[in-house]
XYZ file of C-alpha atoms in Angstrom:
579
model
C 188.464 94.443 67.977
C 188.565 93.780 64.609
C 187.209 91.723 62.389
C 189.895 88.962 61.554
C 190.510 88.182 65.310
C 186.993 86.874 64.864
C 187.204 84.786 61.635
C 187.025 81.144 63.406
C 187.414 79.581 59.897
C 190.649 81.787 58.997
C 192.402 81.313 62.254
C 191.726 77.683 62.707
C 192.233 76.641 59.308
C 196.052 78.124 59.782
C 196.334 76.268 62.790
C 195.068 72.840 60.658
C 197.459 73.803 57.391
C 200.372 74.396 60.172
C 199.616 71.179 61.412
C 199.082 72.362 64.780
C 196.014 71.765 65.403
C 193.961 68.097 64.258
C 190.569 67.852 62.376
C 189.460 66.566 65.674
C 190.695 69.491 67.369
C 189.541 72.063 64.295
C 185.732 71.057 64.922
C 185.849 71.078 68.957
C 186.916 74.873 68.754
C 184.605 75.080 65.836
C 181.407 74.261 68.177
C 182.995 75.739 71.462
C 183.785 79.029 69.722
C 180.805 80.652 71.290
C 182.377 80.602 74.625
C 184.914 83.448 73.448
C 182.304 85.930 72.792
C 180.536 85.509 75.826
C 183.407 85.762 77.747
C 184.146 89.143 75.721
C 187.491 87.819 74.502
C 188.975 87.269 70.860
C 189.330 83.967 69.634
C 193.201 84.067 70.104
C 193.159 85.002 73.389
C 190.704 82.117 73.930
C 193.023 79.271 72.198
C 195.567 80.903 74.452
C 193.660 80.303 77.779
C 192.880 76.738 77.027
C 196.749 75.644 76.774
C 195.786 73.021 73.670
C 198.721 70.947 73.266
C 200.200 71.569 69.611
C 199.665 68.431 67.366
C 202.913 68.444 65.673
C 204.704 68.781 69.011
C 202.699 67.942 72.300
C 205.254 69.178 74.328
C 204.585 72.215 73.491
C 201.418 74.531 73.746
C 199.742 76.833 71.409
C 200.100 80.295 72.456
C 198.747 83.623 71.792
C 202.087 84.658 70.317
C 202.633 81.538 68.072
C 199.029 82.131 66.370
C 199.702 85.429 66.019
C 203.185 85.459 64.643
C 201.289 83.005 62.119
C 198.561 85.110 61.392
C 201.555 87.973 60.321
C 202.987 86.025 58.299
C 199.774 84.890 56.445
C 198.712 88.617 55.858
C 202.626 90.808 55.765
C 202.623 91.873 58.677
C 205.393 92.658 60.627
C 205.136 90.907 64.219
C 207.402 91.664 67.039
C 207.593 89.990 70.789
C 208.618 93.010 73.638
C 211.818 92.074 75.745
C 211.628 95.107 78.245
C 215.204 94.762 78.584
C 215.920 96.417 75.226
C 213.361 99.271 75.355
C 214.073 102.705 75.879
C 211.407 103.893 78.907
C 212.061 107.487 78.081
C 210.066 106.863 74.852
C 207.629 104.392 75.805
C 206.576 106.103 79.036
C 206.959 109.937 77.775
C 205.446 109.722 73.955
C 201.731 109.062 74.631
C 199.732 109.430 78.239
C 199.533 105.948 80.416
C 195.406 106.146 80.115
C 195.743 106.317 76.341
C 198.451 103.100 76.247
C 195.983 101.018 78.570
C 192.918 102.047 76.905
C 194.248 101.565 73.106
C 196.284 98.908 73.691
C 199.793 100.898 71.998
C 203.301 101.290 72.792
C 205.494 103.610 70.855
C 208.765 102.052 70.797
C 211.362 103.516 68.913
C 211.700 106.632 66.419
C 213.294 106.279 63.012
C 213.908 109.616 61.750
C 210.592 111.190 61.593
C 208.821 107.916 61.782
C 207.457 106.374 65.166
C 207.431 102.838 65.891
C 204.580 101.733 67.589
C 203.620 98.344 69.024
C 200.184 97.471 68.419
C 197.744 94.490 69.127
C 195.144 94.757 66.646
C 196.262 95.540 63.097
C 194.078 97.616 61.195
C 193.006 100.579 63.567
C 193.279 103.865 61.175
C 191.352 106.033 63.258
C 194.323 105.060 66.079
C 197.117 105.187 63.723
C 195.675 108.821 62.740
C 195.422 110.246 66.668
C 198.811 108.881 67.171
C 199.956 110.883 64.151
C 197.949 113.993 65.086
C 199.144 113.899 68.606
C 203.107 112.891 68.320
C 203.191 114.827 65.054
C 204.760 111.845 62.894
C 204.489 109.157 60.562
C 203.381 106.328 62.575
C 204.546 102.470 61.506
C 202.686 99.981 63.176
C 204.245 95.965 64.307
C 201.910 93.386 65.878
C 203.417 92.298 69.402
C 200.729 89.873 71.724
C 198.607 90.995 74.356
C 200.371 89.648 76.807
C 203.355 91.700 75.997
C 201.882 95.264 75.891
C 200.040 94.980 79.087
C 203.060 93.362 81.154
C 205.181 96.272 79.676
C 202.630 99.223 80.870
C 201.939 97.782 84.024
C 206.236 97.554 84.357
C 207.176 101.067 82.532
C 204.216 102.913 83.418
C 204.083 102.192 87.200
C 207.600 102.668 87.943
C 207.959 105.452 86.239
C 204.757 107.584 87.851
C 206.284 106.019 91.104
C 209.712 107.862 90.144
C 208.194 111.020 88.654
C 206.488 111.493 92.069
C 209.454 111.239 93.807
C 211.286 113.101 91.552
C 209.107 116.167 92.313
C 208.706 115.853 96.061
C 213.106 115.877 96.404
C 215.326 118.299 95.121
C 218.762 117.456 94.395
C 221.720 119.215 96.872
C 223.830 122.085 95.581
C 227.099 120.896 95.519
C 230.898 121.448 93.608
C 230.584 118.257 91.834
C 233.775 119.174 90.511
C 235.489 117.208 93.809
C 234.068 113.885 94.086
C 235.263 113.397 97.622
C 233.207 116.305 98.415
C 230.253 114.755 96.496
C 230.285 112.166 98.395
C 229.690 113.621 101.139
C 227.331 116.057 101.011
C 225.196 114.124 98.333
C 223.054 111.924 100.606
C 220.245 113.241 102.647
C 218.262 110.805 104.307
C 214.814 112.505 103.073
C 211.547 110.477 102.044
C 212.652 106.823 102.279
C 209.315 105.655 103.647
C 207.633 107.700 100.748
C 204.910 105.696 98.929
C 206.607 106.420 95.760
C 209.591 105.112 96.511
C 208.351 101.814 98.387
C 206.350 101.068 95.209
C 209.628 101.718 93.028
C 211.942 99.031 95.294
C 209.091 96.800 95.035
C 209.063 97.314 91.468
C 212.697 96.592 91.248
C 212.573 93.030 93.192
C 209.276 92.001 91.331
C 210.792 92.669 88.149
C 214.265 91.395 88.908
C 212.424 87.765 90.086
C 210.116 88.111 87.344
C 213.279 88.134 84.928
C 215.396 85.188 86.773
C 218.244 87.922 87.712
C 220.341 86.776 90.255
C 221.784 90.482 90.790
C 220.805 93.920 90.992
C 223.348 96.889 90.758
C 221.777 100.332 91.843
C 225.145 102.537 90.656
C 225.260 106.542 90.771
C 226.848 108.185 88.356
C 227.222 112.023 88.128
C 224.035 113.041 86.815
C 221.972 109.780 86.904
C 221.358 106.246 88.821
C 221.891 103.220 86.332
C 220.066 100.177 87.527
C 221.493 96.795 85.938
C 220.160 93.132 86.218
C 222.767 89.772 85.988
C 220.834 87.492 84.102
C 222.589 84.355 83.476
C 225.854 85.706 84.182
C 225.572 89.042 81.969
C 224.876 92.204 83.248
C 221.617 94.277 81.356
C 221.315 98.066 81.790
C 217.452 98.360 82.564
C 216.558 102.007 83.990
C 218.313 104.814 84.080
C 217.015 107.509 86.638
C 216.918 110.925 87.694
C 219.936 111.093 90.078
C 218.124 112.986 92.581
C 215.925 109.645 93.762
C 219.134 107.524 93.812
C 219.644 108.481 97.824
C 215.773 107.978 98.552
C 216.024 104.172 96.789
C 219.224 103.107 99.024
C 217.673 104.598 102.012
C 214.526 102.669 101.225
C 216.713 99.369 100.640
C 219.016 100.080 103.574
C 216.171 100.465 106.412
C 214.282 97.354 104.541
C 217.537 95.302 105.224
C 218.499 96.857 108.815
C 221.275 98.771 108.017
C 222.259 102.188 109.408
C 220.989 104.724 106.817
C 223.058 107.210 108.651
C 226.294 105.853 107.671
C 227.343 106.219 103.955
C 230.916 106.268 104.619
C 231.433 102.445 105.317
C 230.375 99.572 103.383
C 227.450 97.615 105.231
C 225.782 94.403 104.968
C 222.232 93.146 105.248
C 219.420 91.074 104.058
C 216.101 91.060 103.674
C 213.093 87.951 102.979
C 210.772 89.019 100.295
C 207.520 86.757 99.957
C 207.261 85.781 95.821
C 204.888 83.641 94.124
C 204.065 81.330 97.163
C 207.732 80.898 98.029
C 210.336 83.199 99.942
C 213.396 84.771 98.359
C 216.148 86.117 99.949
C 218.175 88.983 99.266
C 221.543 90.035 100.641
C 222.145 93.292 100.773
C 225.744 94.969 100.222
C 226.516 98.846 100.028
C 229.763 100.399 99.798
C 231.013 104.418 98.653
C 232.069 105.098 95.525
C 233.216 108.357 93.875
C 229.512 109.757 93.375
C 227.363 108.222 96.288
C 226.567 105.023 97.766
C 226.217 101.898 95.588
C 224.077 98.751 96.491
C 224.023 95.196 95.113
C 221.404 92.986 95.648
C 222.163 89.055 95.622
C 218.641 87.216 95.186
C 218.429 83.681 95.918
C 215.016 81.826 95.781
C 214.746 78.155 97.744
C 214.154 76.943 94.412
C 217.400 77.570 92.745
C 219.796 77.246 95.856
C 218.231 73.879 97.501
C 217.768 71.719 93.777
C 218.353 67.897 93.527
C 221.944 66.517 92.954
C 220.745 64.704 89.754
C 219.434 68.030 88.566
C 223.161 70.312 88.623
C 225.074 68.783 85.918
C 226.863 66.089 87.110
C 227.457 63.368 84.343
C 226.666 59.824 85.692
C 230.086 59.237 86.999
C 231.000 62.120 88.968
C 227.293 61.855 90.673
C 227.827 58.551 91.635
C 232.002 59.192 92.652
C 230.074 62.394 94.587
C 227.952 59.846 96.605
C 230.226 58.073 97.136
C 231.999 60.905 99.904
C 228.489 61.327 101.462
C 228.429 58.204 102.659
C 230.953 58.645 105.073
C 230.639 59.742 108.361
C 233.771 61.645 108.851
C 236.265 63.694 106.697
C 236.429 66.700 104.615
C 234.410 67.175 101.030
C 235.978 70.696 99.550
C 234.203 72.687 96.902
C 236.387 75.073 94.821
C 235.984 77.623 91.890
C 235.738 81.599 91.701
C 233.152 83.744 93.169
C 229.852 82.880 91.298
C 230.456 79.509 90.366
C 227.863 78.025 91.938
C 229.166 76.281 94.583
C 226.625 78.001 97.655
C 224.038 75.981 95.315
C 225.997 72.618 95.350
C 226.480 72.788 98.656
C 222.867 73.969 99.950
C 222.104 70.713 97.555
C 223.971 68.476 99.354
C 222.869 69.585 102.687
C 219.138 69.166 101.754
C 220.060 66.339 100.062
C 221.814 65.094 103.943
C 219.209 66.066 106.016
C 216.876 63.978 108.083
C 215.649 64.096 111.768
C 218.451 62.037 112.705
C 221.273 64.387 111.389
C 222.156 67.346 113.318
C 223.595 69.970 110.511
C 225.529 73.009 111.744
C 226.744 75.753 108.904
C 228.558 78.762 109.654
C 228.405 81.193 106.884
C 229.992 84.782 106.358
C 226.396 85.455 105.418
C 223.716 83.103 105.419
C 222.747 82.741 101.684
C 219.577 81.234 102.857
C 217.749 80.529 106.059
C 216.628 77.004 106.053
C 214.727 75.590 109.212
C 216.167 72.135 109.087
C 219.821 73.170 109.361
C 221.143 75.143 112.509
C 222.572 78.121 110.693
C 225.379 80.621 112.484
C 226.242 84.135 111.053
C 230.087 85.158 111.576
C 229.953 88.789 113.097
C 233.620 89.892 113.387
C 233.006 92.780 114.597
C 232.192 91.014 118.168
C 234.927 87.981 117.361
C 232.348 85.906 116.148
C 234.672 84.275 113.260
C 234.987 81.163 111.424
C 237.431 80.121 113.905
C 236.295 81.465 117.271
C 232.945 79.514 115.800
C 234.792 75.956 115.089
C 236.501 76.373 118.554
C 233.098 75.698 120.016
C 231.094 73.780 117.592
C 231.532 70.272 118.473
C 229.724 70.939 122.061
C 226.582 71.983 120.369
C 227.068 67.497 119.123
C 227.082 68.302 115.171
C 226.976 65.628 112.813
C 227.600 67.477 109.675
C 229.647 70.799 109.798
C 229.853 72.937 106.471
C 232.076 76.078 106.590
C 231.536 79.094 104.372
C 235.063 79.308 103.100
C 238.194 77.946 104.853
C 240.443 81.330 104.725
C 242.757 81.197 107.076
C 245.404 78.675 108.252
C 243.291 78.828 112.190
C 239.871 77.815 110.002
C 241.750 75.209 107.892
C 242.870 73.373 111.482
C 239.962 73.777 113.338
C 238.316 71.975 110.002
C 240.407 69.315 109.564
C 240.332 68.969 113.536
C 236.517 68.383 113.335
C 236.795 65.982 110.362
C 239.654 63.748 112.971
C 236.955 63.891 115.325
C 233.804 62.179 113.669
C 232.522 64.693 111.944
C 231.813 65.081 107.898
C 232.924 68.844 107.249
C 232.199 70.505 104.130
C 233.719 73.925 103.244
C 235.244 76.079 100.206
C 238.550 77.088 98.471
C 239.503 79.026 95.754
C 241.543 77.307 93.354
C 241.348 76.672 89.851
C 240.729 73.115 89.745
C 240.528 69.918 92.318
C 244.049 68.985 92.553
C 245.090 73.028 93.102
C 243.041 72.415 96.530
C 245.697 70.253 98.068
C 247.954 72.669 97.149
C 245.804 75.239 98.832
C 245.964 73.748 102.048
C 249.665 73.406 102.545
C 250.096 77.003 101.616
C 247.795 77.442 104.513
C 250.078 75.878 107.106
C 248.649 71.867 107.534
C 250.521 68.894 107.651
C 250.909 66.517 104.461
C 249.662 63.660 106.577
C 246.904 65.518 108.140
C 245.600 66.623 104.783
C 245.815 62.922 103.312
C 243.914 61.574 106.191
C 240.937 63.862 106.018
C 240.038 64.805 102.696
C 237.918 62.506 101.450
C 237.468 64.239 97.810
C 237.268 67.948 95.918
C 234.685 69.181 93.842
C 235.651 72.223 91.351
C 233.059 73.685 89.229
C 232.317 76.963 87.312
C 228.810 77.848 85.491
C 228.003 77.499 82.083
C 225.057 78.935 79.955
C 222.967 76.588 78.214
C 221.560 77.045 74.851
C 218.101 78.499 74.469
C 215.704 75.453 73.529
C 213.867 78.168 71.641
C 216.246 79.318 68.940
C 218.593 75.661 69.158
C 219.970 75.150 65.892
C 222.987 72.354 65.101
C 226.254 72.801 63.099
C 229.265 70.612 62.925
C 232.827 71.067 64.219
C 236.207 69.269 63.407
C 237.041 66.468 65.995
C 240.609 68.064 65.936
C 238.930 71.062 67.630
C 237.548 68.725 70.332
C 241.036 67.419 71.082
C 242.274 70.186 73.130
C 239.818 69.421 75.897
C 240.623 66.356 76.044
C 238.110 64.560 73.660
C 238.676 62.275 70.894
C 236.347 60.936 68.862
C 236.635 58.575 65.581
C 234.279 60.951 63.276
C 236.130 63.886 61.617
C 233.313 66.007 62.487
C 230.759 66.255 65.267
C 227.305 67.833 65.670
C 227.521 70.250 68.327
C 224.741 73.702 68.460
C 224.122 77.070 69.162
C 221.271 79.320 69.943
C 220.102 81.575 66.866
C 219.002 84.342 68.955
C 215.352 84.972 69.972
C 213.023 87.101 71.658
C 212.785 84.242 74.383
C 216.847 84.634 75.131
C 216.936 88.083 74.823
C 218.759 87.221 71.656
C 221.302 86.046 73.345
C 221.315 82.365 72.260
C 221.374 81.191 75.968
C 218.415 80.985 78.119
C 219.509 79.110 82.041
C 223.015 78.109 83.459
C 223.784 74.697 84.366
C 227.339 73.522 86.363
C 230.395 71.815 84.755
C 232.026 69.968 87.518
C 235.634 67.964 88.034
C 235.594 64.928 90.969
C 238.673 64.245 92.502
C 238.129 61.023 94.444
C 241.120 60.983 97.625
C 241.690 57.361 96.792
C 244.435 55.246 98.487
C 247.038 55.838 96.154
C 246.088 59.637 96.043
C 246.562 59.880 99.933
C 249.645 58.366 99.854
C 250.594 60.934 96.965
C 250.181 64.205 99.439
C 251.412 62.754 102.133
C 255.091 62.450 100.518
C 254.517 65.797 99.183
C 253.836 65.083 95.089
C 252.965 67.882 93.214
C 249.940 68.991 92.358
C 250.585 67.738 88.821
C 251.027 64.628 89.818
C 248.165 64.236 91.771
C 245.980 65.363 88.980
C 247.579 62.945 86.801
C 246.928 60.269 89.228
C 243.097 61.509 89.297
C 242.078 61.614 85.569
C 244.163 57.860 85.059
C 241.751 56.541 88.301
C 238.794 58.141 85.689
C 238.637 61.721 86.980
C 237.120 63.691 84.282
C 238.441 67.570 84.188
C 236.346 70.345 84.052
C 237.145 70.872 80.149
C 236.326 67.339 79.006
C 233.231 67.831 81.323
C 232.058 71.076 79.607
C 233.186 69.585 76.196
C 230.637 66.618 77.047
C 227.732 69.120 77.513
C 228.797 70.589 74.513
C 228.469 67.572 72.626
C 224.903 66.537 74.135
C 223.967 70.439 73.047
C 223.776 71.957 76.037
C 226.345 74.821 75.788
C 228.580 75.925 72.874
C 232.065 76.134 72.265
C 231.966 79.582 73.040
C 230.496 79.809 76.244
C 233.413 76.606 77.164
C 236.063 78.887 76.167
C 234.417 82.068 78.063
C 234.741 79.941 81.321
C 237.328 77.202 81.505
C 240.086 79.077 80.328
């Protein structure tokens, strides 16, 4: 340790000049300071562990990164934070040995020329910086990146990749023409060493890390000499490992018996899902494989409790489409739709609402082509087609088992779409999904599905559409202005001839990215009397969304453009998804 980390008088009097810290505060860690070295830690790492609220801004704490990003500064050094998503493993887990990363606290990151980058805690180690030279046989430039950083980063690199490496040696990759990929195909995959410890510690590697990084996807892809692994985060796929191809068939064998599948068959695309216990709370995963031209490829869905059953008030709704939203859950009977594209969130609005429904007194029924996630206080039915258990052969039944509230997957068919509407007619509040680009295209929707005009204006009681927008990292948030003739086009006037809106600068928090989280942008479409009487003389679908935004419906534009305005999203990220 060196000596600076010790210097109580240097460090905290930073921390007073920054304004971070009180005089109050200065001479409590003044007499405490004794408590570090008994504890055998430095006197960052101490401030760190107490979570001391900074002065200047008590919502926010003083971490080990923030005093030492200060400290750089103060003596010119460079300082660095580690986002594992951007670091090559190849030279971070092949430069120097594992034992001599722990034990020295180093991570060579990146070679310029001749000259190796190297992530360091403490600063001013020459006898380090002169093994590292000796042993790589290079210039060695040092950066200051936290604790914290260095040791998550071994314990990620270094463990998967001796769990890899062990693998690696124990298969050996077929002998095939890869010159026909139909051929490759199918004599690739050998169903060898699945329950190998290597392996199981890799896939658990994989969904730690994937949690650990709020992905929301993981695809496991072969390609014809290597297996790419990518994480969605917040909507945008991230390259994060690439492996040795011959472990790619171990790793979807592992997956495929963790979920239930066959691991015999790799010709068909299969289907599973698997519960995975994370920080005190369950996650599930569904499972999907499916051939492509150089093996089998697997996505992973992962869906904690926590993210699929929030609050209403927490989604995005402005004030006005939460209450109009309400509003349809009071009733009893009728049909609430939910539209948008594949990933739009919807599964979460409508897990919402269904927590947000249930009581003892309600008897919920959901029939779902999967189950996203098992919840005990709804009864929960999985469509099998493959023995004609179906959406429709479901509804055909469902109203002897005495539902309440009935929420289908996804009306597809016109069968579904009667058997729906039929259960709304019959006392029953029905919730489903459609694809369609906005809430009037729903109506629309449903007479190209075959129902009556009349029957559709007497049971839909109102459509939600929504898509998923990234918000702006809180982080790196930093404000500019924009014409109010740029505004107009979604729908938004205002009297200024500019308007503060933001963006995110880019930080190591974001993954320089300028968006950390996704929040929903959402268009009500209250079936009011009027509106009813629209579809069932057969208006257009223009009309009816007319009708809608003069009764106060906002659209999904002026909707994003609001959360744009408050600085929750950008222009940008508006553009990327409403149009």
């Amino acid at each position: 340790m060196t000596s600076i980390y010790s210097d109580k008088n240097f460090i905290l009097g930073l921390l007073l000049d920054k304004g971070w810290i009180s005089k109050k505060d200065k001479k409590y860690l003044e007499e405490k300071h004794h408590i570090a070295f008994r504890k055998g830690i430095d006197l960052i790492q101490w401030i760190d562990s107490l979570g001391i609220k900074r002065a200047d801004k008590p919502d926010k704490f003083i971490t080990e990164a923030d005093i030492l990003e200060l400290l750089c500064q103060k003596k010119g050094w460079i300082f660095k934070r580690l986002d594992p998503l951007n670091l090559d493993m190849e030279v971070v887990t092949r430069t120097l040995p594992s034992s001599f990363a722990r034990t020295r606290l180093v991570l060579p990151l990146e070679w310029h020329g001749n000259i190796l980058e190297v992530a360091s805690y403490y600063p001013e180690q020459r006898e380090l910086k002169e093994d590292i030279e000796r042993v790589c046989k290079a210039k060695v430039s040092f950066i200051i990146v936290p604790k914290s950083d260095i040791e998550r980063v071994i314990q990620e690199f270094f463990d998967f990749r001796s769990s890899i490496a062990a693998a690696q040696d124990i298969l050996t990759a077929p002998e095939v023409d890869i010159a026909n990929l139909e051929q490759y195909v199918k004599l690739s995959g050998k169903d060898v060493h699945a329950n190998d410890k290597h392996i199981n510690k890799a896939v658990d590697h994989l969904f730690q890390y994937a949690l650990n990084e709020r992905a929301s996807d993981i695809h496991i892809e072969p390609k014809r000499k290597e297996s790419v692994v990518r994480f969605r985060i917040d909507g945008v796929l991230h390259t994060i490992y690439k492996l040795p191809r011959v472990v790619h068939e171990a790793l979807c064998t592992r997956i495929k018996a963790l979920s239930r599948l066959d691991i015999a068959e790799k010709r068909r695309p299969q289907d599973g899902r698997i519960k995975l216990s994370w920080k005190e709370e369950d996650a599930e995963v569904r499972v999907s494989t499916i051939p492509v031209a150089f093996g089998e490829k697997v996505v992973l869905r992962l869906q904690s409790a926590q993210i699929l059953m929030s609050d209403l008030d927490s989604l995005g709704f402005s004030r006005r489409d939460l209450h109009a939203y309400k509003q349809f859950l009071k009733n009893t009977n009728g049909m609430i739709l939910m539209t948008g594209p594949t990933g739009s969130g919807k599964s979460t609005t409508l897990y919402s609402t269904l927590r947000y429904l249930s009581s003892p007194e309600v008897n919920i029924v959901t029939i779902e082509d999967p189950i996203e996630m098992v919840y005990e206080d709804f009864n929960q039915i999985a469509v099998q087609p493959q023995i004609d258990v179906t959406f429709s052969t479901i509804l055909r039944n469902i109203l002897r088992q005495d539902p309440d509230i009935v929420m289908i997957g996804e009306i597809r068919d016109a069968e579904t779409a009667r058997y729906a509407v039929q259960a709304s007619l019959t006392g029953h509040l029905v919730f489903s999904t459609l694809h369609t680009n906005d809430a009037a295209g729903a109506v629309t929707r449903l007479l190209d599905l075959g129902l009556e005009p009349y029957l559709i204006a007497s049971t839909l009681l109102g459509v939600v559409a929504q898509r998923l927008v990234r918000t702006i990292c809180p982080e790196c948030k930093q404000q500019s202005w924009i014409s109010t003739s740029e505004l107009e086009a979604f729908g938004c006037r205002l009297r200024h001839e500019k308007a503060r809106v933001y963006y995110g600068e880019g930080c190591n928090t974001c993954r320089k990215t300028g968006y950390y989280g996704r929040i929903g942008i959402y268009e009500v479409l209250s079936v009011s009397p009027a509106i009813k009487k629209m579809i069932h003389h057969g208006h257009s679908e223009a009309d009816i969304k007319k009708r809608a935004i003069k009764e106060g419906m906002k659209t999904l534009s002026f909707d994003a453009c609001s959360k744009m305005l408050k600085g929750i999203t950008t222009m940008e990220e508006i553009l990327r998804v409403t149009y």
